[in-house]
XYZ file of C-alpha atoms in Angstrom:
466
model
C 3.535 -72.550 142.065
C 3.223 -72.499 145.945
C 5.699 -74.791 147.595
C 3.674 -77.256 149.796
C 5.985 -77.584 152.920
C 3.940 -80.167 154.745
C 4.645 -83.218 156.723
C 4.359 -86.420 154.707
C 1.204 -88.639 155.672
C 3.320 -91.802 155.484
C 5.083 -92.491 158.966
C 7.323 -95.673 158.656
C 7.390 -97.338 162.299
C 10.239 -98.388 164.321
C 10.576 -100.751 166.736
C 12.573 -98.629 169.173
C 10.821 -95.231 168.970
C 7.374 -95.549 167.366
C 8.763 -93.856 164.402
C 11.464 -94.346 162.019
C 13.878 -91.369 162.091
C 16.379 -91.233 159.146
C 19.906 -89.730 159.490
C 20.583 -86.981 157.135
C 23.733 -84.836 156.719
C 23.776 -81.385 155.298
C 27.079 -79.904 154.142
C 27.164 -76.063 154.246
C 25.367 -74.076 156.985
C 24.345 -70.981 155.160
C 20.644 -70.034 155.058
C 20.107 -72.927 152.126
C 21.463 -75.658 154.225
C 20.131 -74.378 157.799
C 16.619 -74.318 156.048
C 16.931 -77.491 154.618
C 18.117 -79.003 158.188
C 15.286 -77.227 159.982
C 12.511 -78.510 157.752
C 13.736 -82.102 157.945
C 14.246 -81.886 161.676
C 10.679 -80.805 162.134
C 9.698 -83.926 160.310
C 11.215 -85.890 162.766
C 14.544 -86.806 161.211
C 18.097 -86.792 162.788
C 20.220 -84.015 161.053
C 23.968 -83.015 161.125
C 24.979 -79.732 159.449
C 28.794 -79.754 158.632
C 30.323 -76.365 158.163
C 34.113 -75.792 157.238
C 34.273 -72.345 158.785
C 34.049 -71.417 162.352
C 30.656 -69.516 162.010
C 27.118 -70.074 160.563
C 25.512 -68.161 158.143
C 27.776 -68.295 154.990
C 26.754 -64.950 153.134
C 23.984 -64.178 155.572
C 25.961 -63.075 158.424
C 26.452 -60.289 160.861
C 29.328 -58.755 162.457
C 29.816 -56.652 165.571
C 32.946 -54.549 166.142
C 33.802 -51.673 168.193
C 30.286 -50.272 168.455
C 29.406 -51.026 164.767
C 27.047 -53.828 163.382
C 27.146 -54.672 159.909
C 25.832 -57.302 157.456
C 28.927 -58.909 155.310
C 26.954 -60.539 152.527
C 23.157 -60.314 152.159
C 22.182 -56.812 153.001
C 18.269 -56.647 153.323
C 15.112 -58.354 153.025
C 11.946 -57.298 150.924
C 7.991 -57.658 151.434
C 7.608 -60.393 148.768
C 9.952 -62.892 150.759
C 7.210 -65.091 151.862
C 9.315 -67.983 153.194
C 11.755 -65.894 155.020
C 8.775 -63.943 156.698
C 7.315 -67.246 157.781
C 10.485 -68.617 159.092
C 11.154 -65.665 161.135
C 7.619 -65.737 162.623
C 8.264 -69.532 163.739
C 11.599 -68.228 165.379
C 9.773 -65.572 167.382
C 11.820 -62.637 165.380
C 9.328 -61.558 162.723
C 8.472 -58.277 164.695
C 12.136 -57.580 165.535
C 12.954 -55.604 162.140
C 13.486 -52.172 161.091
C 12.074 -50.753 157.780
C 14.786 -48.565 155.882
C 13.665 -45.252 154.484
C 12.824 -45.793 150.935
C 15.450 -43.266 149.619
C 18.457 -44.380 147.089
C 21.357 -42.651 145.517
C 23.076 -42.857 142.360
C 26.370 -41.638 141.069
C 26.062 -39.524 138.043
C 29.454 -38.378 137.717
C 32.732 -37.741 140.134
C 31.361 -36.213 143.452
C 27.776 -35.780 141.646
C 24.905 -37.937 143.346
C 21.178 -38.076 142.333
C 19.125 -39.100 145.348
C 15.492 -40.266 144.862
C 12.689 -42.055 146.395
C 12.681 -45.564 145.508
C 10.177 -46.979 142.990
C 8.769 -43.273 142.365
C 7.745 -42.548 138.748
C 8.454 -38.934 139.618
C 11.981 -39.571 140.657
C 12.335 -41.327 137.307
C 11.115 -38.322 135.220
C 13.104 -35.992 137.067
C 16.487 -37.909 136.649
C 19.108 -35.332 135.298
C 20.617 -37.708 132.693
C 17.307 -38.880 130.945
C 16.076 -36.674 127.968
C 12.431 -36.534 126.735
C 12.831 -39.243 124.408
C 14.274 -41.405 127.187
C 11.421 -40.776 129.524
C 8.782 -41.223 127.027
C 10.578 -44.766 125.922
C 10.159 -45.676 129.571
C 6.467 -46.059 129.044
C 7.096 -48.972 126.471
C 8.905 -50.670 129.331
C 5.966 -50.207 131.650
C 3.491 -51.393 128.844
C 5.588 -54.620 128.220
C 5.731 -55.195 131.889
C 1.945 -55.170 132.367
C 1.602 -57.092 129.152
C 3.985 -59.932 130.407
C 3.020 -59.795 134.243
C 1.358 -63.302 134.296
C 4.731 -65.135 133.485
C 6.720 -63.860 136.726
C 6.537 -65.644 139.771
C 9.177 -65.115 142.473
C 9.592 -69.009 143.147
C 8.855 -70.682 139.812
C 11.418 -69.949 137.133
C 9.956 -72.423 134.658
C 7.020 -69.891 133.944
C 9.770 -67.625 132.415
C 10.325 -70.160 129.807
C 8.115 -68.354 127.344
C 10.231 -65.224 127.777
C 13.619 -66.374 128.167
C 14.582 -66.544 124.574
C 18.353 -65.575 124.852
C 18.068 -62.198 124.478
C 20.168 -60.134 126.967
C 19.304 -56.594 128.332
C 21.136 -54.730 125.343
C 17.678 -55.689 123.267
C 16.257 -52.797 125.245
C 18.849 -50.390 123.583
C 16.882 -50.982 120.333
C 13.574 -50.910 121.882
C 14.163 -47.585 124.075
C 17.150 -45.458 124.399
C 20.801 -46.013 125.532
C 20.402 -43.461 128.215
C 17.353 -45.364 129.695
C 19.229 -48.567 129.601
C 22.501 -46.813 131.206
C 20.934 -44.740 133.950
C 17.676 -46.754 134.899
C 17.222 -50.081 133.389
C 20.552 -51.743 134.445
C 20.758 -50.426 137.697
C 18.479 -53.070 139.494
C 19.856 -55.730 137.380
C 23.614 -55.516 136.048
C 24.976 -52.970 138.439
C 23.487 -54.200 141.730
C 24.256 -57.864 141.117
C 27.664 -57.139 139.533
C 26.659 -58.904 136.288
C 27.565 -57.893 132.876
C 25.098 -56.673 130.488
C 25.659 -59.526 128.237
C 24.766 -61.812 131.398
C 21.490 -60.151 132.035
C 18.425 -61.522 130.621
C 16.193 -59.148 128.867
C 13.066 -59.864 130.991
C 14.942 -58.923 134.165
C 14.274 -55.365 133.523
C 10.588 -56.304 133.679
C 10.746 -58.134 136.891
C 12.412 -55.319 138.496
C 9.656 -53.016 137.473
C 6.821 -55.155 138.447
C 8.422 -55.845 142.029
C 9.493 -52.431 142.370
C 7.007 -51.338 145.214
C 8.012 -54.783 147.151
C 11.516 -54.337 146.283
C 12.083 -50.828 147.827
C 10.114 -51.646 150.982
C 13.059 -53.269 152.559
C 13.950 -54.013 156.012
C 16.471 -55.872 158.195
C 16.461 -57.730 161.378
C 17.237 -55.432 164.341
C 20.360 -57.549 164.965
C 21.114 -57.952 161.611
C 20.692 -60.469 158.768
C 22.701 -62.992 160.687
C 20.268 -63.151 163.524
C 18.515 -65.379 161.321
C 20.966 -68.002 160.656
C 22.069 -67.858 164.166
C 18.833 -68.415 165.570
C 18.397 -71.518 163.306
C 21.740 -72.882 164.284
C 20.751 -72.699 167.917
C 17.804 -75.289 167.141
C 20.046 -77.806 164.943
C 23.310 -79.646 165.406
C 25.935 -77.930 163.694
C 29.423 -79.119 163.567
C 31.544 -76.048 162.933
C 35.197 -76.529 161.659
C 34.350 -79.629 159.913
C 35.420 -79.776 156.302
C 33.687 -82.214 154.115
C 36.273 -84.108 151.718
C 33.938 -86.489 150.055
C 30.609 -87.724 149.635
C 29.948 -91.175 147.884
C 27.018 -93.439 147.999
C 28.455 -97.028 149.237
C 25.255 -99.156 148.504
C 21.506 -98.569 147.805
C 20.751 -97.531 151.391
C 23.771 -95.489 152.566
C 26.001 -92.708 151.840
C 29.558 -92.252 153.341
C 30.533 -88.520 154.188
C 34.275 -88.121 154.904
C 35.006 -85.004 156.808
C 38.141 -83.290 158.246
C 38.245 -81.587 161.801
C 40.612 -80.957 164.442
C 40.445 -84.494 165.712
C 41.514 -85.818 162.075
C 39.632 -87.394 159.181
C 36.342 -89.192 160.009
C 33.631 -90.788 158.075
C 29.973 -91.227 159.072
C 27.133 -92.833 157.398
C 23.794 -91.425 156.452
C 20.322 -92.189 154.569
C 20.688 -89.159 152.706
C 22.937 -86.192 152.093
C 22.317 -82.655 150.932
C 25.363 -80.468 149.651
C 24.222 -76.974 150.427
C 27.352 -75.090 148.788
C 28.040 -73.266 145.588
C 28.140 -75.367 142.400
C 31.703 -75.861 141.996
C 32.464 -76.719 145.752
C 29.772 -79.546 145.395
C 31.108 -80.997 142.629
C 34.490 -81.159 144.021
C 33.276 -82.992 147.056
C 31.205 -85.536 145.036
C 33.253 -88.579 143.980
C 30.971 -89.581 141.439
C 28.850 -86.441 140.316
C 27.027 -88.209 137.177
C 26.173 -91.190 139.370
C 24.956 -89.282 142.197
C 23.145 -86.337 140.472
C 22.434 -87.457 136.761
C 24.093 -86.101 133.922
C 21.449 -83.243 133.601
C 21.991 -81.793 137.159
C 25.703 -82.176 136.632
C 25.407 -80.225 133.345
C 23.403 -77.363 135.357
C 26.189 -77.347 138.228
C 28.899 -77.090 135.651
C 27.120 -74.470 133.728
C 26.412 -72.290 137.022
C 28.048 -68.986 136.711
C 29.165 -66.547 140.039
C 30.324 -63.151 140.220
C 33.104 -62.722 142.747
C 33.358 -59.463 145.054
C 36.090 -57.990 147.589
C 33.512 -56.434 149.807
C 35.325 -53.908 152.001
C 33.727 -52.621 155.416
C 34.555 -49.007 156.332
C 33.556 -47.320 159.571
C 33.572 -43.426 159.737
C 33.783 -41.160 162.674
C 31.429 -38.683 160.636
C 28.689 -40.444 158.405
C 29.530 -39.585 154.763
C 25.718 -40.146 153.818
C 22.672 -39.109 155.820
C 19.832 -39.912 153.732
C 20.186 -42.948 151.316
C 20.806 -46.385 152.397
C 21.732 -47.820 149.107
C 24.314 -46.052 146.480
C 24.774 -47.491 142.886
C 27.141 -46.729 140.383
C 25.827 -47.303 136.936
C 28.035 -49.259 134.689
C 28.251 -46.602 131.987
C 30.713 -44.563 134.246
C 33.209 -47.440 133.700
C 34.319 -47.038 137.374
C 35.628 -50.127 139.764
C 32.598 -49.534 142.233
C 29.425 -51.015 141.869
C 27.450 -50.148 145.150
C 27.659 -48.939 148.711
C 25.233 -49.815 151.647
C 25.014 -47.600 154.322
C 24.556 -49.832 157.329
C 24.349 -46.885 159.902
C 21.008 -46.252 158.195
C 19.516 -49.449 158.587
C 18.675 -48.819 162.302
C 20.195 -46.724 165.527
C 21.894 -49.687 166.976
C 23.986 -50.216 163.875
C 26.589 -47.222 164.539
C 27.468 -44.718 167.666
C 25.541 -41.581 167.130
C 26.764 -39.406 164.056
C 29.021 -42.222 162.967
C 28.884 -44.422 159.707
C 29.500 -47.296 158.153
C 29.913 -48.588 154.431
C 29.493 -51.814 152.789
C 31.681 -51.343 149.557
C 31.005 -53.621 146.780
C 33.298 -53.041 143.801
C 32.534 -54.371 140.346
C 33.141 -58.233 139.401
C 36.106 -57.343 137.006
C 37.861 -55.188 139.667
C 37.672 -58.125 142.334
C 38.911 -60.709 139.616
C 41.841 -58.497 138.541
C 42.826 -57.684 142.161
C 42.025 -61.103 143.941
C 45.780 -61.687 144.537
C 46.513 -58.369 145.966
C 47.107 -57.863 149.656
C 44.163 -56.985 152.040
C 45.481 -53.764 153.028
C 45.835 -52.459 149.553
C 42.409 -53.478 148.418
C 40.904 -51.889 151.576
C 43.008 -48.470 150.610
C 41.447 -48.856 147.221
C 38.039 -48.921 148.770
C 38.307 -45.895 150.622
C 39.495 -43.976 147.687
C 36.784 -45.304 145.777
C 34.107 -44.142 148.146
C 36.091 -40.410 148.380
C 35.515 -39.999 144.667
C 31.956 -39.431 145.334
C 31.738 -38.422 148.927
C 34.408 -35.868 149.321
C 36.353 -35.558 152.477
C 35.292 -38.824 153.619
C 38.525 -40.187 153.778
C 39.542 -37.700 156.631
C 36.674 -39.703 158.769
C 37.895 -43.215 158.125
C 38.338 -45.043 161.437
C 38.634 -48.892 160.656
C 38.435 -51.277 157.473
C 37.800 -54.751 157.397
C 37.745 -57.146 153.871
C 35.688 -60.186 152.893
C 36.604 -62.189 149.988
C 33.592 -63.678 148.200
C 34.661 -66.080 145.303
C 30.983 -67.123 144.848
C 29.289 -63.743 145.714
C 26.193 -64.192 143.339
C 24.922 -67.065 141.077
C 24.399 -65.286 137.525
C 20.989 -65.660 136.318
C 21.926 -65.685 132.378
C 19.904 -65.495 129.320
C 18.074 -69.048 128.808
C 19.027 -70.176 132.504
C 15.568 -70.855 133.342
C 15.530 -73.532 130.197
C 18.573 -75.214 131.820
C 17.280 -74.713 135.332
C 13.956 -76.306 134.732
C 15.427 -79.363 132.725
C 17.666 -79.854 135.740
C 15.144 -79.761 138.154
C 12.992 -82.706 136.442
C 16.103 -84.786 135.890
C 16.517 -86.231 139.337
C 17.937 -89.829 138.853
C 15.458 -92.426 140.514
C 16.693 -93.636 143.813
C 18.873 -90.546 144.402
C 20.516 -90.344 147.855
C 22.445 -87.263 147.370
C 20.958 -83.622 146.676
C 22.185 -80.223 146.034
C 20.585 -76.860 146.945
C 21.594 -73.135 147.222
C 20.812 -69.846 145.529
C 22.362 -70.925 142.228
C 18.955 -73.262 142.009
C 16.515 -70.490 142.409
C 18.004 -66.940 142.398
C 20.514 -64.620 144.000
C 18.491 -63.525 147.128
C 18.178 -64.802 150.709
C 14.808 -66.021 150.050
C 15.677 -67.838 146.710
C 18.347 -69.549 149.111
C 15.933 -70.524 151.599
C 13.311 -71.517 149.019
C 15.904 -73.910 147.423
C 16.754 -75.530 150.791
C 13.139 -76.405 151.512
C 12.472 -77.537 148.197
C 15.497 -79.842 148.224
C 14.205 -81.135 151.731
C 10.669 -81.798 150.479
C 12.479 -83.936 147.476
C 14.591 -85.900 150.221
C 11.355 -86.479 152.320
C 9.574 -87.953 149.388
C 12.538 -89.979 148.547
C 12.434 -91.536 152.074
C 8.629 -92.093 152.135
C 8.361 -93.366 148.547
C 6.509 -90.521 146.992
């Protein structure tokens, strides 16, 4: 399915301006909300974006400090990101990117790291933890990937319904070997997205294999992932420091948005509202969720699951890693660390020469167990976790920062595509309130942007009676 992002043919005339301009509120200034606002503004509508924090971008944000530049949420883009590429072209920044060297790293024991070329079959067969049977079993995975390739589309989850039969990744243990699952199949699925094995659909393995070439052709904007959201926000009215408290339809035409700002509590009225926040936040904002969204969509929002993450950023006077941008810790090692992104390998402007910067992402279980601990204790933990694989790294640590992501990643659990397909088709007639976000599409910035566009199209269709 290709999403048609075109201006509706019907234009309603207005007595004053020649075109009827509708007033639309968007709650949340992440990439999904900003994308929806940008889409609707191009159609000629008046948009207002409300953001409770003092910065835009949500989980697509970049920070600069003491000569270091790092991405605190979304880490990179890949060649399969169609809508993101088109957006960057419209914003005039599509050429201001750096492709990252396709070298990855994986922990295989304490202080032992295996570095390999991303998506390389040769690297797979020389993996030190795989025996002959595991290597041969990988051919079964490749065969199934080829056989089922027609069911996979990055933006169209409904095509997965024929494969999404409720089995999780443990099914591969019977079909292949435990070693192959532990050291290869679970890395790009469970480990890097912080999901447990039981929360990972069996077909995710095939998706990662089919997309291997593009997935590992990764790049980032030269000024960080946040440069996209910053550029978007410069074109759209964004009200920072405005916390939306309630959204409620008042009649068959208008929706009341109540928000708190430094001036106090205020209410404004809009023709349509898009809530671009995590599902639990959206449900909390809506006064009457079932009335606004319908029972099926509310069920989907309630069933949406997230991983949490206590992400630490560590600056080093001497870079511990010189080759591999991405470092993963397989869950079989039963270690609190899930992954590290070495941001100094994204581009020359990310850190002073010779210095390094690590984005340290622990497991979901660690984050939940340590959520209430003080920031300083968690940052010290992060330094030690990295040190268990990169010897002497603690000696070169210069500064640390911590970011708490309560809703870090939406979990694409077994049978998720079925629940999603029903929810997408169940929008109540005459709806004036809509929701969007990565939980409606998948755990990437491209998915989040796509969701924003798709919801904006639904809003436009509702305004023009399509």
